[in-house]
PDB file of C-alpha atoms and ligand atoms in Angstrom:
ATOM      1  CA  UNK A 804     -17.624 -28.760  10.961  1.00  0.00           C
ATOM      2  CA  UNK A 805     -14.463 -27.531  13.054  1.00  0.00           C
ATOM      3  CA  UNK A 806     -11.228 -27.394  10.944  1.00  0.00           C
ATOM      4  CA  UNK A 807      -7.892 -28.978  12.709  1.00  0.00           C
ATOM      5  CA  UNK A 808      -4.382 -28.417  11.703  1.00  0.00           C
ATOM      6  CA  UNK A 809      -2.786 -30.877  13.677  1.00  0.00           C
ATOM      7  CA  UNK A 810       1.300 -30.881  14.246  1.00  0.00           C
ATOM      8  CA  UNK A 811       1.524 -29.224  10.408  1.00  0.00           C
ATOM      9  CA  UNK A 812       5.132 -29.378   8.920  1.00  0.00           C
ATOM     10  CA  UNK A 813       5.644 -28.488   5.480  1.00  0.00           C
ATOM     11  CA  UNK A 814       9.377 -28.658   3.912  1.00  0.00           C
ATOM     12  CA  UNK A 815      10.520 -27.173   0.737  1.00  0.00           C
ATOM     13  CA  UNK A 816      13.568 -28.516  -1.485  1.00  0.00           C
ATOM     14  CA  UNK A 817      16.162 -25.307  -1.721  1.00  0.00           C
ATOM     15  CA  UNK A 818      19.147 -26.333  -3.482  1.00  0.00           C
ATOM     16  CA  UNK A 819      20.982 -28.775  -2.045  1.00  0.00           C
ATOM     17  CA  UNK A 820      19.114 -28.032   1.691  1.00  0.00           C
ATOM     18  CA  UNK A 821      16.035 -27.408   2.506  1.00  0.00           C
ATOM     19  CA  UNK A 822      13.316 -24.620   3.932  1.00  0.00           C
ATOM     20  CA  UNK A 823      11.063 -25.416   6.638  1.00  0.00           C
ATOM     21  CA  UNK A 824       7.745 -22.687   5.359  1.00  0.00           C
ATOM     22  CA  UNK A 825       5.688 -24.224   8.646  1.00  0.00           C
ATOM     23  CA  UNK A 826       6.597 -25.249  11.605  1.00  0.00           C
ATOM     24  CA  UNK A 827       4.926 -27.968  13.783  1.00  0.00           C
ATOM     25  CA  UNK A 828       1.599 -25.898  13.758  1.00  0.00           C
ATOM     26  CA  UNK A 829      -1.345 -26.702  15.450  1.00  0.00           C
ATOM     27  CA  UNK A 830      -4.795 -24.856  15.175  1.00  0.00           C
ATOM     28  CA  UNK A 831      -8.384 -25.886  15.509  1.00  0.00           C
ATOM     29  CA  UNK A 832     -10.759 -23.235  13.476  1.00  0.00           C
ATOM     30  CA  UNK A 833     -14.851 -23.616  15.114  1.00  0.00           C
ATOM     31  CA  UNK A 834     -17.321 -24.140  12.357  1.00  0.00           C
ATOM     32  CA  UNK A 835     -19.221 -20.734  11.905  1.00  0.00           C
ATOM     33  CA  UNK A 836     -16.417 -18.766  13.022  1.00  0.00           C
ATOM     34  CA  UNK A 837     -13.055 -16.899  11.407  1.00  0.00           C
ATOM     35  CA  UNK A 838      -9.719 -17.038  12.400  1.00  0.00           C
ATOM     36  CA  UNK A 839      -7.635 -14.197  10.899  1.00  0.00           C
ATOM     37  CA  UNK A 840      -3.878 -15.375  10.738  1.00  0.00           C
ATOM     38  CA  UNK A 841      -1.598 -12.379  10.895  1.00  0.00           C
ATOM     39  CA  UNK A 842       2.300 -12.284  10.003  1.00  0.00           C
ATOM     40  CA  UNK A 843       4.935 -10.661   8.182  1.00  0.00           C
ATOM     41  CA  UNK A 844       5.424 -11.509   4.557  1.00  0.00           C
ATOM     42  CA  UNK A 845       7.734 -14.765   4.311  1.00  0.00           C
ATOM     43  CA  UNK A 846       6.500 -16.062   7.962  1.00  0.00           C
ATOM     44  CA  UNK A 847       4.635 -18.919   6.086  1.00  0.00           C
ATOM     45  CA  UNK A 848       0.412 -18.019   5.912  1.00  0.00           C
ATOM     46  CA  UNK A 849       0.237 -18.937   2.452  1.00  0.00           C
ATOM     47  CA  UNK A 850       1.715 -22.275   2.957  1.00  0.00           C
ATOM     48  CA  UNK A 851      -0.116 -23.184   6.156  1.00  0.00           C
ATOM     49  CA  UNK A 852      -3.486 -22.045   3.884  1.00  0.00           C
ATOM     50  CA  UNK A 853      -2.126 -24.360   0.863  1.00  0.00           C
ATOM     51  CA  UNK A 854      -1.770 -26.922   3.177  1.00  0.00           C
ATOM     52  CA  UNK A 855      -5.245 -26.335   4.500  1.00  0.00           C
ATOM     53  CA  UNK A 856      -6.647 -26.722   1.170  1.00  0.00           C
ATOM     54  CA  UNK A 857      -5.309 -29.748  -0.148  1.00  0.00           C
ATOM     55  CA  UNK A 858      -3.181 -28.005  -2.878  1.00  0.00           C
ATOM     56  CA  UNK A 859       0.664 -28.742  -1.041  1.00  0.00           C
ATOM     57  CA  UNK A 860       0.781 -32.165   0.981  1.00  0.00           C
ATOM     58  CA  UNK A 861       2.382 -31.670   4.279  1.00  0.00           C
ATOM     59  CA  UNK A 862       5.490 -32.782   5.061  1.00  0.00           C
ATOM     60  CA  UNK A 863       4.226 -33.796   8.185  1.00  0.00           C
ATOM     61  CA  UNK A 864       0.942 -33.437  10.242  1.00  0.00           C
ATOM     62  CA  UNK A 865      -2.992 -33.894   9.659  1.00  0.00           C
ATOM     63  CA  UNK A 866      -5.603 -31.671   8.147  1.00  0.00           C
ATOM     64  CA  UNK A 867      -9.554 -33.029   9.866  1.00  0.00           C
ATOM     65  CA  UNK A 868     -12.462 -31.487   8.803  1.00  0.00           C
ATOM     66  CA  UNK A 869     -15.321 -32.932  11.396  1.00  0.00           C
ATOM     67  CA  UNK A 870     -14.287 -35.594  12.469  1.00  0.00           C
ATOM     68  CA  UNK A 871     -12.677 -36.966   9.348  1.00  0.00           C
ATOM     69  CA  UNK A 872      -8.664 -36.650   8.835  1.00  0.00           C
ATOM     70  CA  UNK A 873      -8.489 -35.108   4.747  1.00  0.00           C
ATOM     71  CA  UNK A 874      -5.185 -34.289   4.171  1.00  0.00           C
ATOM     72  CA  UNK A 875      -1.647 -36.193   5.433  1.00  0.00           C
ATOM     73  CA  UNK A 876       1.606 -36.729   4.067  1.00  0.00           C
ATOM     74  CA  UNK A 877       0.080 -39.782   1.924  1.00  0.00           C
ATOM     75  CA  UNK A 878      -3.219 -38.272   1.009  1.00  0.00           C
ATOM     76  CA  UNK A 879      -2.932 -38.662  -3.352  1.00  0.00           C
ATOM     77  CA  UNK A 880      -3.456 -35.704  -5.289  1.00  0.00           C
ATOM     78  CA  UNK A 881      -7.033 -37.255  -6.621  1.00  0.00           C
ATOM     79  CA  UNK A 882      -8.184 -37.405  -3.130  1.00  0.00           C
ATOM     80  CA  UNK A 883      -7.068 -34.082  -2.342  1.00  0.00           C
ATOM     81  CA  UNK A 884      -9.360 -32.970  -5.187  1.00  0.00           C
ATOM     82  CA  UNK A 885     -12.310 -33.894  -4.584  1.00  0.00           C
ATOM     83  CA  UNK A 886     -12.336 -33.256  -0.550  1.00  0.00           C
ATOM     84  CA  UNK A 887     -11.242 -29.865  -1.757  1.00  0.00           C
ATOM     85  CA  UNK A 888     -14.301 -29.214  -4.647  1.00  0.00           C
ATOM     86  CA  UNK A 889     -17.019 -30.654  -1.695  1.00  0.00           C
ATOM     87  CA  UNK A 890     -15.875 -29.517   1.109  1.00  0.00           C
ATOM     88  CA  UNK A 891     -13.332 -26.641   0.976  1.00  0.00           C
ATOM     89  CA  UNK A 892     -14.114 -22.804  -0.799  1.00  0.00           C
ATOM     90  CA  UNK A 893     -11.324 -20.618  -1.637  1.00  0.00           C
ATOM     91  CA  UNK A 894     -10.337 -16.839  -2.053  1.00  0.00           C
ATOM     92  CA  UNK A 895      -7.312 -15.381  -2.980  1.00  0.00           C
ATOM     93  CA  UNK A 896      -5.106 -12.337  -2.659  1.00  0.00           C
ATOM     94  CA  UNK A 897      -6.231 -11.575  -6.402  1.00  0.00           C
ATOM     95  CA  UNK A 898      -9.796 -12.796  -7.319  1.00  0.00           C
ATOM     96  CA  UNK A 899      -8.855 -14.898 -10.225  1.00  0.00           C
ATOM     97  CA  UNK A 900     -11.921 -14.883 -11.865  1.00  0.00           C
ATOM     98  CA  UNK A 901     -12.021 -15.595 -16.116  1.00  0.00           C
ATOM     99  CA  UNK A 902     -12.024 -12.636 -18.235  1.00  0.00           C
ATOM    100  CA  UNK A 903     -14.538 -14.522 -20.588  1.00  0.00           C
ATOM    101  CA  UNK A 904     -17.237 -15.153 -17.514  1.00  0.00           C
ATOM    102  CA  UNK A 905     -19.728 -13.377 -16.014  1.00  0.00           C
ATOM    103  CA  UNK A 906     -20.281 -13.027 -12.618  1.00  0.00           C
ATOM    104  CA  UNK A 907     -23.039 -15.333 -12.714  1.00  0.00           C
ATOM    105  CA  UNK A 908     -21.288 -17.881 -14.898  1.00  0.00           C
ATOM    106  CA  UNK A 909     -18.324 -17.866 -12.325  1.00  0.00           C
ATOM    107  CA  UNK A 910     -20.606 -19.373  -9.823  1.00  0.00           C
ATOM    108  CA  UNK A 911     -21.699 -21.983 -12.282  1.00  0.00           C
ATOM    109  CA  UNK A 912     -18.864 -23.039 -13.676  1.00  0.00           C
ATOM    110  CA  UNK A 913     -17.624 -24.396  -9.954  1.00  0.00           C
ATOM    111  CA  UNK A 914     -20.815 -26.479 -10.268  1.00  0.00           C
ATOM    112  CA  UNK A 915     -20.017 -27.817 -13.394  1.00  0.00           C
ATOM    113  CA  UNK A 916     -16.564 -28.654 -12.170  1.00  0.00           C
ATOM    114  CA  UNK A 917     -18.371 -30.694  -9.175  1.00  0.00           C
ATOM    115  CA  UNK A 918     -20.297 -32.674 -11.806  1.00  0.00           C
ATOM    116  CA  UNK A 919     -23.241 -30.659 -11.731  1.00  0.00           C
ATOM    117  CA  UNK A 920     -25.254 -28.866 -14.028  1.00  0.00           C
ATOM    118  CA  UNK A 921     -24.339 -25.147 -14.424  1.00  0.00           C
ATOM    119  CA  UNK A 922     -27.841 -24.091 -14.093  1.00  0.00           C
ATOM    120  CA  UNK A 923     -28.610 -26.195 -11.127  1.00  0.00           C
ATOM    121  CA  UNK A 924     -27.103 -23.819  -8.743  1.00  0.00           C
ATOM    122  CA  UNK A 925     -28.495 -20.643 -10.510  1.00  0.00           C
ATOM    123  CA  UNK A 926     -31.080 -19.666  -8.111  1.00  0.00           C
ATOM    124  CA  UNK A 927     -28.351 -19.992  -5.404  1.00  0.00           C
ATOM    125  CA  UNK A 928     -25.765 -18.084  -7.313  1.00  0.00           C
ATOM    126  CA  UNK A 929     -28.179 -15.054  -7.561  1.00  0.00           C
ATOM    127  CA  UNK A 930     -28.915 -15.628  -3.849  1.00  0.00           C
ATOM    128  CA  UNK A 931     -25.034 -15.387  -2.622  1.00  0.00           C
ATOM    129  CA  UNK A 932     -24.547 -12.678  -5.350  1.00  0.00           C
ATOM    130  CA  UNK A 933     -26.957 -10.517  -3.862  1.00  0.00           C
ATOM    131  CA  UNK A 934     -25.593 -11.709  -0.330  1.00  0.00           C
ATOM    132  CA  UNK A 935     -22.065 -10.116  -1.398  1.00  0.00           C
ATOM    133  CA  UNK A 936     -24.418  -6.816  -2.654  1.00  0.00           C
ATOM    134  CA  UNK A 937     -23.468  -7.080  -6.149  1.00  0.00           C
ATOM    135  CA  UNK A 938     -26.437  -9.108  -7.690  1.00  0.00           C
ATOM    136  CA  UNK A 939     -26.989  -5.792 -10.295  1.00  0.00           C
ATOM    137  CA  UNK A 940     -24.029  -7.044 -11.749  1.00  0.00           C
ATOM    138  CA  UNK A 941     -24.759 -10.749 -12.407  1.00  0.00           C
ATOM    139  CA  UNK A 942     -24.680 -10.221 -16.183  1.00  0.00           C
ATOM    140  CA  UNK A 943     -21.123  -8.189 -16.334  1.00  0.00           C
ATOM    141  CA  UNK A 944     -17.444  -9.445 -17.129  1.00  0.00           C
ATOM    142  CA  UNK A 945     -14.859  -8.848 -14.964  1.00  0.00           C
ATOM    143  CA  UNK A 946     -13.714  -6.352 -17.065  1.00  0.00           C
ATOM    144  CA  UNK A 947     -16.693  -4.326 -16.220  1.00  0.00           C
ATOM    145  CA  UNK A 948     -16.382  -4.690 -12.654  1.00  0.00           C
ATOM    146  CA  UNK A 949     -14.758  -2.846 -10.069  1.00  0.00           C
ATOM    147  CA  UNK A 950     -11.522  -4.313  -7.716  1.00  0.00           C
ATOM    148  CA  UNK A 951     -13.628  -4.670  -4.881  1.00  0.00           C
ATOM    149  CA  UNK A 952     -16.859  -5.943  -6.814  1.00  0.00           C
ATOM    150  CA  UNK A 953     -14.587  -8.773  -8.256  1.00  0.00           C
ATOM    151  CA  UNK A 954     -13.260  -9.940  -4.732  1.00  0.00           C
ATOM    152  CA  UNK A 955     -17.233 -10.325  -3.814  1.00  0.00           C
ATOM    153  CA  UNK A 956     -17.983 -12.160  -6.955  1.00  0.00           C
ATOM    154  CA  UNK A 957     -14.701 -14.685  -5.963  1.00  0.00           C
ATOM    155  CA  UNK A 958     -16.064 -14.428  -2.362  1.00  0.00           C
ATOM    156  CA  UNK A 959     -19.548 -15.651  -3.804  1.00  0.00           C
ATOM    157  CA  UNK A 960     -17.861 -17.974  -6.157  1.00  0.00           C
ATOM    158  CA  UNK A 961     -16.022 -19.659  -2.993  1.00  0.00           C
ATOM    159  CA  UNK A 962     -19.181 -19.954  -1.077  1.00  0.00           C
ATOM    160  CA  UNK A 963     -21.741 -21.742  -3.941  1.00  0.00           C
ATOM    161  CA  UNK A 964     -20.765 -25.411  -3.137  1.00  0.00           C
ATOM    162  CA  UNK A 965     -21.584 -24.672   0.436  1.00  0.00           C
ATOM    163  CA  UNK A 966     -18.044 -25.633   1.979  1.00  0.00           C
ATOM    164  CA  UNK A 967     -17.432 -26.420   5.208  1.00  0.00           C
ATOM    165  CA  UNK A 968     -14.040 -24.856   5.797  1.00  0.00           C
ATOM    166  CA  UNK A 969     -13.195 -21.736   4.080  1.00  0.00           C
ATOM    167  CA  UNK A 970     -10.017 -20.282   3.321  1.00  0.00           C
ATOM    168  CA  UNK A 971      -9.191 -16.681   2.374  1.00  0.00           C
ATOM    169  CA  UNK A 972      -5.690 -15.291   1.282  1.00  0.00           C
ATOM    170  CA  UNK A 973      -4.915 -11.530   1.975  1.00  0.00           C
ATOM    171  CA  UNK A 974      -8.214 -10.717   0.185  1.00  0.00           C
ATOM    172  CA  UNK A 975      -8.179  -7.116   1.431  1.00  0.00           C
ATOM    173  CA  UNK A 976      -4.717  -6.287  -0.280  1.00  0.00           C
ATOM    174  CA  UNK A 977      -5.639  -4.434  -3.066  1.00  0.00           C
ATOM    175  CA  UNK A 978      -8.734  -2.749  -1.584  1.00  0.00           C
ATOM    176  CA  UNK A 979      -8.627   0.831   0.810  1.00  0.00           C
ATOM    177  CA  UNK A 980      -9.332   0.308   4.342  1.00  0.00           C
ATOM    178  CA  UNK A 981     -12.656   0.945   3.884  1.00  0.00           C
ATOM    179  CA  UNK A 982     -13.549  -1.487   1.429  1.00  0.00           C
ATOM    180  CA  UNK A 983     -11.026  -3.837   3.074  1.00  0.00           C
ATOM    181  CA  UNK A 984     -12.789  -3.881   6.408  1.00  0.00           C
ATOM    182  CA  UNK A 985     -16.226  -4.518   4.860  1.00  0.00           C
ATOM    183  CA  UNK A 986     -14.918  -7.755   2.678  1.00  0.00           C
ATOM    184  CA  UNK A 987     -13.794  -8.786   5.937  1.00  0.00           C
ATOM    185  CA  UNK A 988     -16.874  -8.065   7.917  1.00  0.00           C
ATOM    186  CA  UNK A 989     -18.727  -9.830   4.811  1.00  0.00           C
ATOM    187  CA  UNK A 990     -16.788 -12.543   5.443  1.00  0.00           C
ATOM    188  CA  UNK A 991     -17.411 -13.400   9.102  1.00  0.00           C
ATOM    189  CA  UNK A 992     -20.948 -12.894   8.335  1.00  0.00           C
ATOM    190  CA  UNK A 993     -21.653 -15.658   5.815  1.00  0.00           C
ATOM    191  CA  UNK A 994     -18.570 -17.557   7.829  1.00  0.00           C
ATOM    192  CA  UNK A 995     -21.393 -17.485  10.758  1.00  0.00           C
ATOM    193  CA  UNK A 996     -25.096 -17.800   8.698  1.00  0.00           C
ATOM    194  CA  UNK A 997     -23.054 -20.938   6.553  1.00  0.00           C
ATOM    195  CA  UNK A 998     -21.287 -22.479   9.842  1.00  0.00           C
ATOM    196  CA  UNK A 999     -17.818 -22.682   7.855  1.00  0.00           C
ATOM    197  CA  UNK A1000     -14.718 -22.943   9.390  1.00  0.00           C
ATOM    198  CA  UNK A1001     -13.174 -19.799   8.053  1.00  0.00           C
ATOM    199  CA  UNK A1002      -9.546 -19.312   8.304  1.00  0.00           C
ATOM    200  CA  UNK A1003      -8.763 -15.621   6.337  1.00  0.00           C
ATOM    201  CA  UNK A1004      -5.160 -14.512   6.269  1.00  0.00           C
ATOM    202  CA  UNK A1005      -4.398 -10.917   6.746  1.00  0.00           C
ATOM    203  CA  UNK A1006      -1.212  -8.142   7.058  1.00  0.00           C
ATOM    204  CA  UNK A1007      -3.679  -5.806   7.866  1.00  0.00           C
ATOM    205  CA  UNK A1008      -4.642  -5.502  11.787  1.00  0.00           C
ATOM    206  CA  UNK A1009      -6.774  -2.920  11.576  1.00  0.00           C
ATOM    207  CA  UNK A1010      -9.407  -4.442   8.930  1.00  0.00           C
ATOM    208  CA  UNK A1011     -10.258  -7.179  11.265  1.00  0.00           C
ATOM    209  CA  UNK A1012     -12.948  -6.117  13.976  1.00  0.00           C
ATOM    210  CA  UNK A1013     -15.160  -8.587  13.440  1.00  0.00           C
ATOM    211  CA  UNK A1014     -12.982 -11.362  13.578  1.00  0.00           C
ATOM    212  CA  UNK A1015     -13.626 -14.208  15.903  1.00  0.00           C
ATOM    213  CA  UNK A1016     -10.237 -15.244  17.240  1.00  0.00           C
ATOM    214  CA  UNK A1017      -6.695 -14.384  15.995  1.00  0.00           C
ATOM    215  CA  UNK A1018      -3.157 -16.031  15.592  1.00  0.00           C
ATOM    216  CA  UNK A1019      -0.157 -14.726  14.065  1.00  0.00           C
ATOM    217  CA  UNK A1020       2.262 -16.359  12.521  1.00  0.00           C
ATOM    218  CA  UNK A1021       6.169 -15.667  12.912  1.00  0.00           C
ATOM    219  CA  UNK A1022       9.257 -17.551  10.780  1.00  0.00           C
ATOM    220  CA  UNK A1023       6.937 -20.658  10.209  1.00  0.00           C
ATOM    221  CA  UNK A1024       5.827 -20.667  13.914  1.00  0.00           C
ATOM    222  CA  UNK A1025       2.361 -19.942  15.142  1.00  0.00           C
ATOM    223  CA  UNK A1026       2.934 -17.858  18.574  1.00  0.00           C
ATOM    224  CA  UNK A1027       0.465 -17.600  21.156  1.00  0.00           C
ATOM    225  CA  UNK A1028      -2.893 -16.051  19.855  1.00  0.00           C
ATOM    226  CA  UNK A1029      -3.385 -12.551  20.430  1.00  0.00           C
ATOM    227  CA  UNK A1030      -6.314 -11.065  22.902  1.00  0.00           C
ATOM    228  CA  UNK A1031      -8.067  -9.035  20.109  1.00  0.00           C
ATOM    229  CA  UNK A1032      -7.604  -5.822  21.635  1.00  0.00           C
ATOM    230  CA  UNK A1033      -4.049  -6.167  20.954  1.00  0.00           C
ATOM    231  CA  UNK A1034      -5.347  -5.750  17.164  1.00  0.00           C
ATOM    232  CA  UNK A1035      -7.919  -3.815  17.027  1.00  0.00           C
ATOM    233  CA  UNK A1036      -7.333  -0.478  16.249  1.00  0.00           C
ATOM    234  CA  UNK A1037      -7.944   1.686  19.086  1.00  0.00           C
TER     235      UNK A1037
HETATM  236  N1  LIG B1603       6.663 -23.228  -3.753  1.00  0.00           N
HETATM  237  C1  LIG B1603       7.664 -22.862  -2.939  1.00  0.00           C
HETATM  238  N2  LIG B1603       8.898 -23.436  -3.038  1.00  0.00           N
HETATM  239  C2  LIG B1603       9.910 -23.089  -2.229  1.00  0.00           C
HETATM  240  N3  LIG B1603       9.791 -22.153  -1.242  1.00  0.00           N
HETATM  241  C3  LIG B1603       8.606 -21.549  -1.092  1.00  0.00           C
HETATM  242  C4  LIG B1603       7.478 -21.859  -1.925  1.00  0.00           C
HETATM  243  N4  LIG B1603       6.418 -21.087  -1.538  1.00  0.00           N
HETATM  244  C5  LIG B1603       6.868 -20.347  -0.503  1.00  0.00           C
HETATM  245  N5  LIG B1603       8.175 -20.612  -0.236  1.00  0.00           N
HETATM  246  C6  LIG B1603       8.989 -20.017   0.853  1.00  0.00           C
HETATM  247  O1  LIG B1603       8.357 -20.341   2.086  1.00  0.00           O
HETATM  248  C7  LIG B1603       8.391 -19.257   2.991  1.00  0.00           C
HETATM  249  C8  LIG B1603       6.961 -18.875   3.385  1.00  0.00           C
HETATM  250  O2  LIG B1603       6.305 -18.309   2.246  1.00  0.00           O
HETATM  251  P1  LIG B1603       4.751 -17.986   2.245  1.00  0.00           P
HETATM  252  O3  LIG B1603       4.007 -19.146   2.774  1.00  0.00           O
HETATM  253  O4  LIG B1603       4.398 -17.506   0.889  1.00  0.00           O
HETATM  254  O5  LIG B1603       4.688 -16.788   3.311  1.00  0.00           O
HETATM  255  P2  LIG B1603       3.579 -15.635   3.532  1.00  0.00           P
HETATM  256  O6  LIG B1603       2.318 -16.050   2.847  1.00  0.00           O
HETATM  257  O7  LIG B1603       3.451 -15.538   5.020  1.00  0.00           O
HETATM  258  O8  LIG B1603       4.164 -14.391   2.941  1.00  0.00           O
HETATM  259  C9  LIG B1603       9.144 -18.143   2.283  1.00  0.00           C
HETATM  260  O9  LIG B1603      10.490 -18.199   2.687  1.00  0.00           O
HETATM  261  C10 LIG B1603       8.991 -18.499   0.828  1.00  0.00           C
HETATM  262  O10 LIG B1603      10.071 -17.991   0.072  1.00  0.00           O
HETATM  263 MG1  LIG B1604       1.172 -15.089   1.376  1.00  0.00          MG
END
């Protein structure tokens, strides 16, 4: 299913005035492909994303998924929920996994938070945690687990309740370029084989080859996207 951000507004209390973090933006995100939103810290990526996800109402402006409209100003916080858990994976700028887990157990505790048994989606976890090329360390703790190993188990983690939409915060930040620009190839890959709309934000042009389209955003303003050769590196 295609993601739209339609007219998105969102408006923070500051005091006694206000800050507008997005500004009237409007994007449509093809199922099976990635978007990479670029921008300077503060332009307002992480608050379109939020937005995106269900997690901040906007102040203004739709969220559709297909052809149904999931998030609006009025959409309650139950609502938001549950269209998030079935339809919407997440990664973010740190993987946020739980120290106590396993790789594995990640995986199924986002079934058991969708009502499902854990071991129901067992034989899938092992299938995406090989996808991500770290099923040799199903049985391991975080702990035990490199930077970029975690990011592929949260990557993996996102992906188990086969979401339509995906959503990816600076998930490269804390890797090298090297192992930056494979989680990002990684991620257009299983964006395309799982036909999710995949919307990754990024600071970091020169990860993001195998990107499908990009955007960048500039003082809560999308500007016109970019022809990808104006971000690739040379
Ligand atoms: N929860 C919040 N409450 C108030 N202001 C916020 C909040 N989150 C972000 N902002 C402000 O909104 C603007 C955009 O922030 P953010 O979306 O985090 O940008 P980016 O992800 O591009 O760095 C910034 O000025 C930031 O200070
Ligand atoms: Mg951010």
């Amino acid at each position: 299913m295609d993601l739209h951000l339609e007219h998105i507004t969102l408006v923070y209390p500051d005091g006694d005035s206000t800050l507008t973090a997005v500004d009237d933006v409007d994007l449509t995100v093809p199922a099976g492909t990635t978007t990479a939103l670029l921008g300077p810290s503060g332009a307002g990526k992480s608050s379109l994303l939020a937005v995106a996800a269900g997690l901040t109402q906007p102040s203004r402006g739709t969220v559709t998924i297909g052809a149904d409209v999931v998030f609006t100003p009025d959409t309650s916080v139950a609502d938001s929920t549950r269209v998030r858990l079935e339809r919407i994976g997440m990664v973010f700028q740190s993987p946020q996994l739980l120290g106590s887990l396993t790789a594995l157990e990640q995986l199924e505790l986002h079934a058991h938070l969708r009502g499902k048994r854990p071991a129901s989606v067992r034989e899938r976890g092992m299938e995406l945690l090989d996808a991500v090329g770290v099923a040799d360390h199903a049985h391991k703790r975080p702990a035990q687990l490199s930077g970029g190993q975690r990011q592929r188990v949260a990557i993996a983690r996102a992906l188990v309740g086969r979401p339509e939409v995906l959503l990816v915060d600076e998930p490269t930040s804390a890797l090298d370029h090297e192992r930056g620009t494979q989680v990002v190839e990684l991620i257009t890959g299983l964006a395309r084989e799982m036909a999710a709309a995949t919307l990754l934000v990024s600071h970091d042009a020169s990860t993001l080859a195998t990107v499908d389209a990009t955007v960048r955003m500039l003082d809560a303003r999308l500007e016109e996207s970019a022809p990808l050769a104006a971000v690739r590196p040379a």
